[in-house]
Amino acid sequence: MGKPDRWPDWNHAGAERSDPLSERVSVLHATLRDSDPHLLAERTGAEYSDDQRAFRLRVWEDEVIVSFPDFVALNAASGRPVNDFVRALLAYYFCTAGGTPPAGRWIAFSELPDGIFYAQAFQSYTGRELIRRFGNDVAAFSLAAKKCGGEPLALGDAAYVFQALPRVILAVVAWQGDEDFSPSYRLLFDGAIDHYLTTDACAVLGSALTRRLLREAETP
């Protein structure tokens, strides 16, 4: 990956907010400040610059630059701070990533650590929301998925893979309904996901992808 035209001024980028999420992110950042940045880059799949003391990696389709050791995250194209969700996602990712290779198999949310206790809730704000919007309209779902950067996957009646972070892969699978069964949509994760994100972070990630799909469905 090439370097940006201008590296950002970290001293004026993004202010901490006094809310629970921001406080949690601050704690995660504090645990990372004494880490070896080269080891973090190896584990996360990010690129690290000694000269600029910053990481560079993709979050969805956007390139993001993360300062070290302060972990201020900016969009590489605009130079603007990323939103609170991306800040939190990156904090969990850098804290959890262990460099484990992809498992090459898909698992449901219920198979994550303690995921079985929250699987019904997770499906309610992911799969069920997709059912409400797309139903049997697999073509509309496919179009929205492609707009979100999804790559086709040979599962169900339509399925797409999404690269949320360098080593975080998830998929959405659609099954059409008939007179006996309702249509179904389900989010799946690579089997190594717990080596990169906590179950809570996976829940937020799944919700974010669902919102992206719904938003793209409304875009002409």
mmCIF file with all atom_site columns, C-alpha atoms in Angstrom, residues 32 43 54 69 93 111 113 129 133 138 144 155 164 206:
data_model
loop_
_atom_site.group_PDB
_atom_site.id
_atom_site.type_symbol
_atom_site.label_atom_id
_atom_site.label_alt_id
_atom_site.label_comp_id
_atom_site.label_asym_id
_atom_site.label_entity_id
_atom_site.label_seq_id
_atom_site.pdbx_PDB_ins_code
_atom_site.Cartn_x
_atom_site.Cartn_y
_atom_site.Cartn_z
_atom_site.occupancy
_atom_site.B_iso_or_equiv
_atom_site.pdbx_formal_charge
_atom_site.auth_seq_id
_atom_site.auth_comp_id
_atom_site.auth_asym_id
_atom_site.auth_atom_id
_atom_site.pdbx_PDB_model_num
ATOM 1  C CA . LEU A 1 32  ? -1.880  -1.219  23.781 1.00 0.00 ? 32  LEU A CA 1
ATOM 2  C CA . ARG A 1 43  ? -1.026  -9.919  14.150 1.00 0.00 ? 43  ARG A CA 1
ATOM 3  C CA . ALA A 1 54  ? 1.285   4.859   12.337 1.00 0.00 ? 54  ALA A CA 1
ATOM 4  C CA . PRO A 1 69  ? 0.877   4.907   20.553 1.00 0.00 ? 69  PRO A CA 1
ATOM 5  C CA . TYR A 1 93  ? -9.277  -5.725  16.884 1.00 0.00 ? 93  TYR A CA 1
ATOM 6  C CA . GLU A 1 111 ? -21.012 -20.885 18.018 1.00 0.00 ? 111 GLU A CA 1
ATOM 7  C CA . PRO A 1 113 ? -17.965 -17.898 23.003 1.00 0.00 ? 113 PRO A CA 1
ATOM 8  C CA . GLU A 1 129 ? -34.231 -7.069  9.439  1.00 0.00 ? 129 GLU A CA 1
ATOM 9  C CA . ARG A 1 133 ? -36.422 -5.555  3.582  1.00 0.00 ? 133 ARG A CA 1
ATOM 10 C CA . VAL A 1 138 ? -32.644 -12.174 -3.887 1.00 0.00 ? 138 VAL A CA 1
ATOM 11 C CA . ALA A 1 144 ? -27.021 -4.252  -2.170 1.00 0.00 ? 144 ALA A CA 1
ATOM 12 C CA . LEU A 1 155 ? -24.071 -21.033 -0.266 1.00 0.00 ? 155 LEU A CA 1
ATOM 13 C CA . ALA A 1 164 ? -14.459 -5.963  7.393  1.00 0.00 ? 164 ALA A CA 1
ATOM 14 C CA . GLY A 1 206 ? -23.033 -7.901  12.310 1.00 0.00 ? 206 GLY A CA 1
#
